[in-house]
mmCIF file of C-alpha atoms and ligand atoms in Angstrom:
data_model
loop_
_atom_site.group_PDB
_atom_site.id
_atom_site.type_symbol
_atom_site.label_atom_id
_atom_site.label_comp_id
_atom_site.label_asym_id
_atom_site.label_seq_id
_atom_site.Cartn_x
_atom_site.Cartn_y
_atom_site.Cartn_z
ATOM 1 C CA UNK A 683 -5.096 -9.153 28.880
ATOM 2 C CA UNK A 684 -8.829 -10.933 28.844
ATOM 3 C CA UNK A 685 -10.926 -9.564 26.501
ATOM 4 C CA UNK A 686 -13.932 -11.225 24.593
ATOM 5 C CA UNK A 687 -14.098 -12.240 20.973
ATOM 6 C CA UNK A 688 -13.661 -9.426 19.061
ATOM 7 C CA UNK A 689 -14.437 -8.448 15.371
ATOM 8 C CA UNK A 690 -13.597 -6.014 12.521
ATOM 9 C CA UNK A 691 -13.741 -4.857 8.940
ATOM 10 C CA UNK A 692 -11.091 -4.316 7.015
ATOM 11 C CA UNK A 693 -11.879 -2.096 4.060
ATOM 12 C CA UNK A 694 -9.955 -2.208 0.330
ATOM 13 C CA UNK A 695 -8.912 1.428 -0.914
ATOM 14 C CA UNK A 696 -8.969 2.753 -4.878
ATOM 15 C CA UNK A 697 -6.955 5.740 -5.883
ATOM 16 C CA UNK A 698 -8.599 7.925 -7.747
ATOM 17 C CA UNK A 699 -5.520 9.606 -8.549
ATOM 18 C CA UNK A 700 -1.410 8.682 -7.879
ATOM 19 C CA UNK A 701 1.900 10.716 -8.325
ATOM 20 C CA UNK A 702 4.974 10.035 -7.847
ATOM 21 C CA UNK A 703 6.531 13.766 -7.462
ATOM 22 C CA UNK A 704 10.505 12.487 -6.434
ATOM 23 C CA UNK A 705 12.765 9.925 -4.674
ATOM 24 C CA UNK A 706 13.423 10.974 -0.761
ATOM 25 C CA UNK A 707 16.470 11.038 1.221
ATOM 26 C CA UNK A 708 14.984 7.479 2.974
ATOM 27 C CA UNK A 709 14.596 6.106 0.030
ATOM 28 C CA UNK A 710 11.274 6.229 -0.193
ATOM 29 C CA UNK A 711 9.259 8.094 -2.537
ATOM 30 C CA UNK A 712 7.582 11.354 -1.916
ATOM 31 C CA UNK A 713 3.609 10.930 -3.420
ATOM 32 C CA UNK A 714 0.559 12.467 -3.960
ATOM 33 C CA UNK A 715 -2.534 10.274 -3.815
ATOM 34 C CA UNK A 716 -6.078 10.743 -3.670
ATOM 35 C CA UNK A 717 -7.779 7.344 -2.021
ATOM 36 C CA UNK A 718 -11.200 6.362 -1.324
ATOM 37 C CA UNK A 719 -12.413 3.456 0.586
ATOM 38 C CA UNK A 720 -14.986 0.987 -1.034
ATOM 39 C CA UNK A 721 -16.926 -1.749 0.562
ATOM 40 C CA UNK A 722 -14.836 -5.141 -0.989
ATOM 41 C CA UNK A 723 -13.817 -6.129 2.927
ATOM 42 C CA UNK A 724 -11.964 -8.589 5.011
ATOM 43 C CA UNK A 725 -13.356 -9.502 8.047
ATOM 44 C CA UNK A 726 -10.791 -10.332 10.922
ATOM 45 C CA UNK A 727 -11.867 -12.427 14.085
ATOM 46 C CA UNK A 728 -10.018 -12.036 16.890
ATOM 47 C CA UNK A 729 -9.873 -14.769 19.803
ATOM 48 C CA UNK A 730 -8.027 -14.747 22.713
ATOM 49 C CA UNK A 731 -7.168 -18.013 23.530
ATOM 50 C CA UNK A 732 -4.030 -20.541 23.205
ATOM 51 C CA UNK A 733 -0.493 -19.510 23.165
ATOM 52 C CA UNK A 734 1.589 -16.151 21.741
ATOM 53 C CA UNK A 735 0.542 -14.219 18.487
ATOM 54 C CA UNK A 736 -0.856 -16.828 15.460
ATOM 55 C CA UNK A 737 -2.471 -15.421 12.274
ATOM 56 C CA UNK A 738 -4.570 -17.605 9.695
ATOM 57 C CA UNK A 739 -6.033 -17.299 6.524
ATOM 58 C CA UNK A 740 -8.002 -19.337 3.750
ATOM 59 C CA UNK A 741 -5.343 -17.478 1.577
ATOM 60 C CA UNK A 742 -2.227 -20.462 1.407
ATOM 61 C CA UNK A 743 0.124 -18.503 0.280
ATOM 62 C CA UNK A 744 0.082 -15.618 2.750
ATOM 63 C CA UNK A 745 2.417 -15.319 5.674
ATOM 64 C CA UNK A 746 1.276 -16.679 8.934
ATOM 65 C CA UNK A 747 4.614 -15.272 10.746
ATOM 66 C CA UNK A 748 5.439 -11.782 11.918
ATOM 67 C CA UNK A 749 5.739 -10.840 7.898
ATOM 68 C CA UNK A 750 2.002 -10.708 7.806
ATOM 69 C CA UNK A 751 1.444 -7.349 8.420
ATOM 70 C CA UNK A 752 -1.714 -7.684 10.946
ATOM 71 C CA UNK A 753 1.420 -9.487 13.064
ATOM 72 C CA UNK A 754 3.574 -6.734 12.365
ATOM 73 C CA UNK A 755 0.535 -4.341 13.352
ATOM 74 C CA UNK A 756 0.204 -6.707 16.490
ATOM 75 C CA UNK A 757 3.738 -6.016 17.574
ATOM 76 C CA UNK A 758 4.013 -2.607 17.073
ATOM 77 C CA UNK A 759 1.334 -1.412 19.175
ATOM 78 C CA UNK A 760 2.575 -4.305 21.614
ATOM 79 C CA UNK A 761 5.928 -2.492 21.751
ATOM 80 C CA UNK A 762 4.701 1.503 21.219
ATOM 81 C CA UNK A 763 2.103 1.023 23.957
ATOM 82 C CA UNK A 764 3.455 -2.032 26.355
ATOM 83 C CA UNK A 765 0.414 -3.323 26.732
ATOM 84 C CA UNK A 766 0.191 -7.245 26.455
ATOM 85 C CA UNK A 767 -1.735 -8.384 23.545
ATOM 86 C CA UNK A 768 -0.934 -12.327 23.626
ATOM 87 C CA UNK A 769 -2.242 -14.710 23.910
ATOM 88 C CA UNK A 770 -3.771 -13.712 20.552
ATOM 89 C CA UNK A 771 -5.023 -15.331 17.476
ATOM 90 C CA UNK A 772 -6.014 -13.485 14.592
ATOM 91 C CA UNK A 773 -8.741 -15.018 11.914
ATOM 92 C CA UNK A 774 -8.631 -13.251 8.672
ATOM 93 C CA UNK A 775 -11.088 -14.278 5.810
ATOM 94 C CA UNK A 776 -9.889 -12.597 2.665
ATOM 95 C CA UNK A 777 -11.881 -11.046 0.462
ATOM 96 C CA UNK A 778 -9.791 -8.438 -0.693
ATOM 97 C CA UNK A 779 -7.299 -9.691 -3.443
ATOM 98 C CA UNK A 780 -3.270 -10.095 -2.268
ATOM 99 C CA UNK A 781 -1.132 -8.092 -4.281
ATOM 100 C CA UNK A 782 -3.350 -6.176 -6.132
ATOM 101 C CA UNK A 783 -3.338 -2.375 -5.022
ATOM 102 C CA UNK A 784 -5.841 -2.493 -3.134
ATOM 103 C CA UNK A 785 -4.210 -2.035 0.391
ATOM 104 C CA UNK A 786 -5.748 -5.157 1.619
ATOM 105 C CA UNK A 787 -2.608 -6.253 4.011
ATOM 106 C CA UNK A 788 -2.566 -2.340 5.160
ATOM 107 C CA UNK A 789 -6.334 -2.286 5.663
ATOM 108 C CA UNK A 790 -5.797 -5.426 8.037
ATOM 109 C CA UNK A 791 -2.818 -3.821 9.622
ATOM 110 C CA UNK A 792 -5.186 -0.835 10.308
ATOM 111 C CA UNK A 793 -7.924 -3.256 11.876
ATOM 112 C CA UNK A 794 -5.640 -4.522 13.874
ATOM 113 C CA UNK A 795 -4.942 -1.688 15.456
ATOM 114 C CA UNK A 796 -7.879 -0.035 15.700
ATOM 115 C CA UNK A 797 -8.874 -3.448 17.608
ATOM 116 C CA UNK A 798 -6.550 -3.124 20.367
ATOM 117 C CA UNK A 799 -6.971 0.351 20.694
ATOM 118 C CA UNK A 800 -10.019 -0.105 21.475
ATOM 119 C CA UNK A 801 -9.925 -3.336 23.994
ATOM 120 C CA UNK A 802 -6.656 -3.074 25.642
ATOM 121 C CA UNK A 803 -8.196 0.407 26.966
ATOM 122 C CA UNK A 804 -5.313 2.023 25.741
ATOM 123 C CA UNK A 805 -7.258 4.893 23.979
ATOM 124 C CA UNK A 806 -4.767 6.348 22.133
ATOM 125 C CA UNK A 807 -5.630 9.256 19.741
ATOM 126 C CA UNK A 808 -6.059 8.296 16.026
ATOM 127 C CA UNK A 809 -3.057 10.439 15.486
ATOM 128 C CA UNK A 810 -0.927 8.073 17.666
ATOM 129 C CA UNK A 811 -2.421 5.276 16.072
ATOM 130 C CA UNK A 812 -1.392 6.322 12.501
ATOM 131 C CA UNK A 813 2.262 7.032 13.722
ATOM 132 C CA UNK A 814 2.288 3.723 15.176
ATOM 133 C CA UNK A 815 0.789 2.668 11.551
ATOM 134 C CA UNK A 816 3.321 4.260 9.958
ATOM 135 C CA UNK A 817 5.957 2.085 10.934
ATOM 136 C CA UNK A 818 4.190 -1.378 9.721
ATOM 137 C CA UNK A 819 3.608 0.313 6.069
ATOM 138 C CA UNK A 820 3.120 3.477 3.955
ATOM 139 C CA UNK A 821 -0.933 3.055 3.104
ATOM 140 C CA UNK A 822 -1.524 2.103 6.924
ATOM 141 C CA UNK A 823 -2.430 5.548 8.569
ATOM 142 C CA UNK A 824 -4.529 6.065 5.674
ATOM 143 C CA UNK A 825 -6.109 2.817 6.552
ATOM 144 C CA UNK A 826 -6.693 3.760 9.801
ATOM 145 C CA UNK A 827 -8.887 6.577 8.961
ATOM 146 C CA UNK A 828 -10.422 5.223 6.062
ATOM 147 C CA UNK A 829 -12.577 7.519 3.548
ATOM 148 C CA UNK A 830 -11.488 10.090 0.919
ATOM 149 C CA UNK A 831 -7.971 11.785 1.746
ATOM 150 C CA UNK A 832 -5.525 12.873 0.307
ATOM 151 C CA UNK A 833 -2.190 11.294 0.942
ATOM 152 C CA UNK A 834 1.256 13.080 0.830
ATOM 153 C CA UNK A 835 4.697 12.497 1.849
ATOM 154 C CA UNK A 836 5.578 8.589 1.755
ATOM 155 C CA UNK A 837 1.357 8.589 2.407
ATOM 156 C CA UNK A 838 1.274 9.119 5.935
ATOM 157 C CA UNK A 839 0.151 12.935 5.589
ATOM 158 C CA UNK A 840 -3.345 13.048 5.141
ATOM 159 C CA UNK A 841 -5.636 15.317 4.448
ATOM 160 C CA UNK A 842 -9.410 14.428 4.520
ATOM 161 C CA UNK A 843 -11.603 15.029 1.284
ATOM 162 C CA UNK A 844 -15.521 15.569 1.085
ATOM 163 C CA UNK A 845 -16.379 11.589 0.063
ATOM 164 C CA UNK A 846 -16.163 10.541 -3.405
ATOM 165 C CA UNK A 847 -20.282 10.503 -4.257
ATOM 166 C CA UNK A 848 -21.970 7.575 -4.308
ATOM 167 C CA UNK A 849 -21.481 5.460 -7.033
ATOM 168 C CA UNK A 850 -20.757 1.336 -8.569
ATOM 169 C CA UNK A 851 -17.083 0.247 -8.656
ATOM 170 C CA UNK A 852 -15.939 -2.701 -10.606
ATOM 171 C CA UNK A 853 -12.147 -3.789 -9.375
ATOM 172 C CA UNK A 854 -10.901 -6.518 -11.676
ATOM 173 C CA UNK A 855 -7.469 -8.139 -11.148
ATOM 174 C CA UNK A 856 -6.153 -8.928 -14.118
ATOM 175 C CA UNK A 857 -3.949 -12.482 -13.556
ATOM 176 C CA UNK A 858 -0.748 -11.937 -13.093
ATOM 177 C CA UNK A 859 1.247 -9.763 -9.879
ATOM 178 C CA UNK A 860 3.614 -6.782 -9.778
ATOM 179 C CA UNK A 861 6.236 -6.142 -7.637
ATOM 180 C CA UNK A 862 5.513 -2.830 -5.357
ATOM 181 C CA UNK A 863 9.615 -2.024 -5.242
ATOM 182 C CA UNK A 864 10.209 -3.307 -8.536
ATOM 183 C CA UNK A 865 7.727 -0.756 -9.740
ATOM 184 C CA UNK A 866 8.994 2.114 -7.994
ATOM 185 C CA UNK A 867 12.905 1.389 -9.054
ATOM 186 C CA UNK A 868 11.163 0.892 -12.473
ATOM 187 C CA UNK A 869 9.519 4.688 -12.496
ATOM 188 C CA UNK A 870 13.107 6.192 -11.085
ATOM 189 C CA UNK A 871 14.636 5.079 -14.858
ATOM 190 C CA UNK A 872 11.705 6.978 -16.489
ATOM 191 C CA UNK A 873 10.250 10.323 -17.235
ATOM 192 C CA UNK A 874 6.943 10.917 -16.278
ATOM 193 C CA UNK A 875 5.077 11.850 -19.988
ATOM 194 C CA UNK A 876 1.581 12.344 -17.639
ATOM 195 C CA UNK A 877 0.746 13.032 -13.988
ATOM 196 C CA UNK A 878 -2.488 13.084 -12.757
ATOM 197 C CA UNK A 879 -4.733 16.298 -11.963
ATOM 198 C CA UNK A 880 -4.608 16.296 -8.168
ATOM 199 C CA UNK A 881 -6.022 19.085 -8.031
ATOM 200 C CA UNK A 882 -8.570 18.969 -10.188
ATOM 201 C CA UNK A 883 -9.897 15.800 -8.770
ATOM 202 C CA UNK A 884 -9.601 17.753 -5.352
ATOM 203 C CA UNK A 885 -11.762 20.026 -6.666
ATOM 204 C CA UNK A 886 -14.570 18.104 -8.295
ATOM 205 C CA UNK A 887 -14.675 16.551 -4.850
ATOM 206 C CA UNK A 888 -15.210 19.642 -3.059
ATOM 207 C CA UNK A 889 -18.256 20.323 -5.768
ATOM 208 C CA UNK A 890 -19.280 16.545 -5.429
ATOM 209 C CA UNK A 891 -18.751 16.202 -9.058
ATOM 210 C CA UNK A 892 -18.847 12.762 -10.032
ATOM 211 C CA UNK A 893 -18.204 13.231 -13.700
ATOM 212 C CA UNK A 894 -15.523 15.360 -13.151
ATOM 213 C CA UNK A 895 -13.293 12.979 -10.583
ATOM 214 C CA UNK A 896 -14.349 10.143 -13.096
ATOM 215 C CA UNK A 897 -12.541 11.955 -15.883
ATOM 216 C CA UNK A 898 -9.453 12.825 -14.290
ATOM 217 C CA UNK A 899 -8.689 9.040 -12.844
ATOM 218 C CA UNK A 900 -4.873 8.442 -13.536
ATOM 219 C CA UNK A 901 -1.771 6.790 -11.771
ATOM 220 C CA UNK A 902 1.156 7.278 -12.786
ATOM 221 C CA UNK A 903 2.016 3.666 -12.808
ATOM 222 C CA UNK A 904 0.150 2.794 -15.649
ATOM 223 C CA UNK A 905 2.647 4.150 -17.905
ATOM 224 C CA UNK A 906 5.942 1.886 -16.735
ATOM 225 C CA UNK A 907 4.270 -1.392 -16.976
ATOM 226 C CA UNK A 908 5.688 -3.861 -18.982
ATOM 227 C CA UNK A 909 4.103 -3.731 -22.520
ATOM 228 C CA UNK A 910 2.140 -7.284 -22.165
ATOM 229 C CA UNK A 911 0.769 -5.918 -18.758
ATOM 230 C CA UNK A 912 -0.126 -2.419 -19.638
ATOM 231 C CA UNK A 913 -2.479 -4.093 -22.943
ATOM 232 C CA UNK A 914 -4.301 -5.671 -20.089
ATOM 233 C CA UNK A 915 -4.572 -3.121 -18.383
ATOM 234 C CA UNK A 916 -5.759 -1.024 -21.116
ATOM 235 C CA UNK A 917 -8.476 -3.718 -22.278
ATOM 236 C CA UNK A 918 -9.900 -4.007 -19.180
ATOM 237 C CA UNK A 919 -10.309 -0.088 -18.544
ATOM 238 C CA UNK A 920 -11.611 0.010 -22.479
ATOM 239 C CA UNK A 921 -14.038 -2.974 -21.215
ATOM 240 C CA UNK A 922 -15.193 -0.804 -18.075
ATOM 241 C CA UNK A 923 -15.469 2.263 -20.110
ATOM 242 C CA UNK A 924 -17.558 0.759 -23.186
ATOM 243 C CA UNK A 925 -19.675 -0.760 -20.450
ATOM 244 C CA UNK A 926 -20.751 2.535 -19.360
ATOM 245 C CA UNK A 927 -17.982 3.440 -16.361
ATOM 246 C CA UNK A 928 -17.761 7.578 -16.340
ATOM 247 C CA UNK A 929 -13.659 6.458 -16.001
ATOM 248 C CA UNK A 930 -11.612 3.764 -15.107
ATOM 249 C CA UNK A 931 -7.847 3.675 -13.755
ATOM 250 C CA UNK A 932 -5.481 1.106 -11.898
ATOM 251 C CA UNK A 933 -5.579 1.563 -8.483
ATOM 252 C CA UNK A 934 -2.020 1.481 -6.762
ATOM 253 C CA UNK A 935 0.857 -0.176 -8.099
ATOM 254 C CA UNK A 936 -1.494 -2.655 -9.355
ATOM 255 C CA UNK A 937 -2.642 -4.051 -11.289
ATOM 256 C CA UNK A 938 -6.159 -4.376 -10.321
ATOM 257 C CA UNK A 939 -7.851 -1.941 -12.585
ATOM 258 C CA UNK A 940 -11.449 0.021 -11.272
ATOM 259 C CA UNK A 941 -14.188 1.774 -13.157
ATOM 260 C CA UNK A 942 -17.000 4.224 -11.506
ATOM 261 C CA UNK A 943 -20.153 3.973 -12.471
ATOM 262 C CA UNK A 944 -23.007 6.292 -11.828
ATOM 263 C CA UNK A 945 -26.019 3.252 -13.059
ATOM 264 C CA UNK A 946 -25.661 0.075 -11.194
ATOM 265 C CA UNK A 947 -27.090 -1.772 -14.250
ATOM 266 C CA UNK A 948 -23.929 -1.144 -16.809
ATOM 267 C CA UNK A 949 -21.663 -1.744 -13.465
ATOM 268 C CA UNK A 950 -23.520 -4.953 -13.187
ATOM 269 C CA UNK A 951 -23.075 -5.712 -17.279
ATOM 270 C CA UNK A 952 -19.130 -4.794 -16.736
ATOM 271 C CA UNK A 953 -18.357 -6.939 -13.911
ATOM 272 C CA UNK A 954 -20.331 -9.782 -15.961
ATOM 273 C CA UNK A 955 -18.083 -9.514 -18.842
ATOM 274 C CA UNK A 956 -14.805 -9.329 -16.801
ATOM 275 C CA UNK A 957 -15.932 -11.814 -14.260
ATOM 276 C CA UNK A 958 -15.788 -14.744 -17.404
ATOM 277 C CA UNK A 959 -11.688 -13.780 -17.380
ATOM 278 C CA UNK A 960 -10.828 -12.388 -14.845
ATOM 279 C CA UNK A 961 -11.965 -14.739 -11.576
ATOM 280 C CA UNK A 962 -10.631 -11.842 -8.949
ATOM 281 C CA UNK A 963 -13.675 -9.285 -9.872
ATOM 282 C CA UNK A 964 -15.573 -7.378 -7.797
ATOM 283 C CA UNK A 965 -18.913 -5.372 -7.934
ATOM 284 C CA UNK A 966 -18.758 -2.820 -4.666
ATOM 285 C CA UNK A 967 -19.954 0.509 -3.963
ATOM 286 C CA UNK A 968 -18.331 3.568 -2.030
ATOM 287 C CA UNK A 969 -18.157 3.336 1.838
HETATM 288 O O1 LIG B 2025 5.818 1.273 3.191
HETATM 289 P P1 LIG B 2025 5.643 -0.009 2.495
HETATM 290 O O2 LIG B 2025 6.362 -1.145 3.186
HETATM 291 O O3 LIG B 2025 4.224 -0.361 2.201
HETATM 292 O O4 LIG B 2025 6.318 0.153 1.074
HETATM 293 C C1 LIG B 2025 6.602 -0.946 0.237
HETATM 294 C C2 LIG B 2025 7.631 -0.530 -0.769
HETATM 295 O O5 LIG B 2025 7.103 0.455 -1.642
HETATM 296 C C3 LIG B 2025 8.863 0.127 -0.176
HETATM 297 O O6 LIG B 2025 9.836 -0.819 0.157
HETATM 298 C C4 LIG B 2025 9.326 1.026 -1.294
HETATM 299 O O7 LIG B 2025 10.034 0.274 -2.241
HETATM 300 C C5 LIG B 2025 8.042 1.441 -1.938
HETATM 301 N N1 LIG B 2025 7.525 2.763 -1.499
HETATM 302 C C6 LIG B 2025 8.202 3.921 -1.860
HETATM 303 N N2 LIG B 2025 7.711 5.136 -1.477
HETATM 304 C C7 LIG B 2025 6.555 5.230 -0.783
HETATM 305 C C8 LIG B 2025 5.845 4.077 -0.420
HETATM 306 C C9 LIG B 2025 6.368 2.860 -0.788
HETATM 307 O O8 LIG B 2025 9.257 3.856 -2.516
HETATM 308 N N3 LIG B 2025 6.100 6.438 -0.444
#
């Protein structure tokens, strides 16, 4: 294949709401999550030039092999379409924190696809690209289309949502990880005391009701931290909240915790305060 430089955004994801409703046959977990997509971004370069498939990062720590999953994304379509993608190298500044719930290694999955969709000519419906998606990792398809949807299933069945109305979002990562299986095994052993009002936050979409998704932010995840990290959690969504955010949640399986604001002033007064502890903080705004 000879195609120019290319370029693309990769865009983090909050969920505004997230329920774990039972264990599957697969193993896998049967959810219902609604997601919107906020403007904290990577931005992946894409050169074709040298030899096979290379990926590279300012992050150290992150997977330069197939593992990463823009490779993985890379190979799938290689193999679902049989088109040749290599030589390929893909540049990835990070911007979006690792580990964190935020979908950022789904988000560049999804760029990566949407990339060679588009310049290997291959033109394959977004559909088609979300099945391919699939297969890399749960939040991908969702990735793919980006926005406010509702996820189902392992969160590959989406529904889209009117957008979640403008507003502020702080994300602060609070410093320490949490294991995205560990945390699932980890819910199996409990009972759920609280779920989330899918519905409800359905709803105050459809109205474009602000206030009313604000107030009905939960995850079910929140509830089976371990103690030391659920305090954090809580202090930094009491933080968000006495700065002014209409409601504040953590945002997949963690543990980077959002608030929505409706005045950019308290957003900016929140992320100041968290910012001083918390070095992975973000001010960004709905896409
Ligand atoms: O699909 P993905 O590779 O992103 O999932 C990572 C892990 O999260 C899985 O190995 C599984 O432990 C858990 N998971 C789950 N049910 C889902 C999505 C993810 O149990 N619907």
């Amino acid at each position: 294949m000879s195609a120019p430089e290319g370029r693309e955004l990769a865009y983090a994801k909050i969920n505004l709401s997230l329920d774990v409703l039972g264990v599957r046959e697969d193993g896998y977990h049967e959810l219902a999550m609604v997601m919107a997509t906020v403007d904290l971004a990577d931005t992946l370069i894409f050169r074709h030039e040298g030899e096979g498939l290379r990926v590279e990062s300012q992050v150290s720590f992150l997977p330069t092999d197939r593992t990463n999953l823009a490779a993985a994304a890379a190979i799938a379509f290689q193999k679902a379409t049989g088109r040749t993608i290599e030589p390929l190298m893909i540049q990835m500044d990070k911007h979006i924190p690792v580990c964190a719930g935020t979908a950022g290694g789904s988000s560049d999955a999804a760029a990566v696809l949407r990339y060679l969709n588009r310049v290997t000519g291959a033109e394959l419906s977004l559909q088609e690209l979300q099945t391919i998606g699939e297969r890399v990792g749960s939040d991908v398809p969702y990735c793919i289309m980006g926005g406010t949807a509702l996820a189902e299933g392992r969160g590959e069945r989406l529904t889209a949502l009117p957008p979640l109305p403008q507003c502020a979002v702080v994300l602060c990562k609070p410093n320490f990880s949490v294991s995205t299986p560990a945390l699932f095994a980890q819910i199996d052993r409990c009972k759920i005391r609280r779920r989330p009002d899918t519905n409800g936050i359905v709803a105050a979409l459809q109205a474009q009701d602000l206030q009313g998704v604000a107030r009905r932010l939960y995850n079910v995840f929140e509830d089976v931290l371990l103690v030391r990290q659920k305090r954090t959690v809580e202090s930094i969504k009491n933080t968000l909240v006495n700065q002014g955010a209409l409601g504040a949640a953590m945002t997949g399986t963690g543990p980077t915790v959002f608030g929505l604001f409706s005045e950019v002033t308290a957003a900016e007064a929140a992320y100041k305060e968290l910012a001083e502890y918390y070095p992975n903080t973000f001010l960004c705004h709905t896409v």
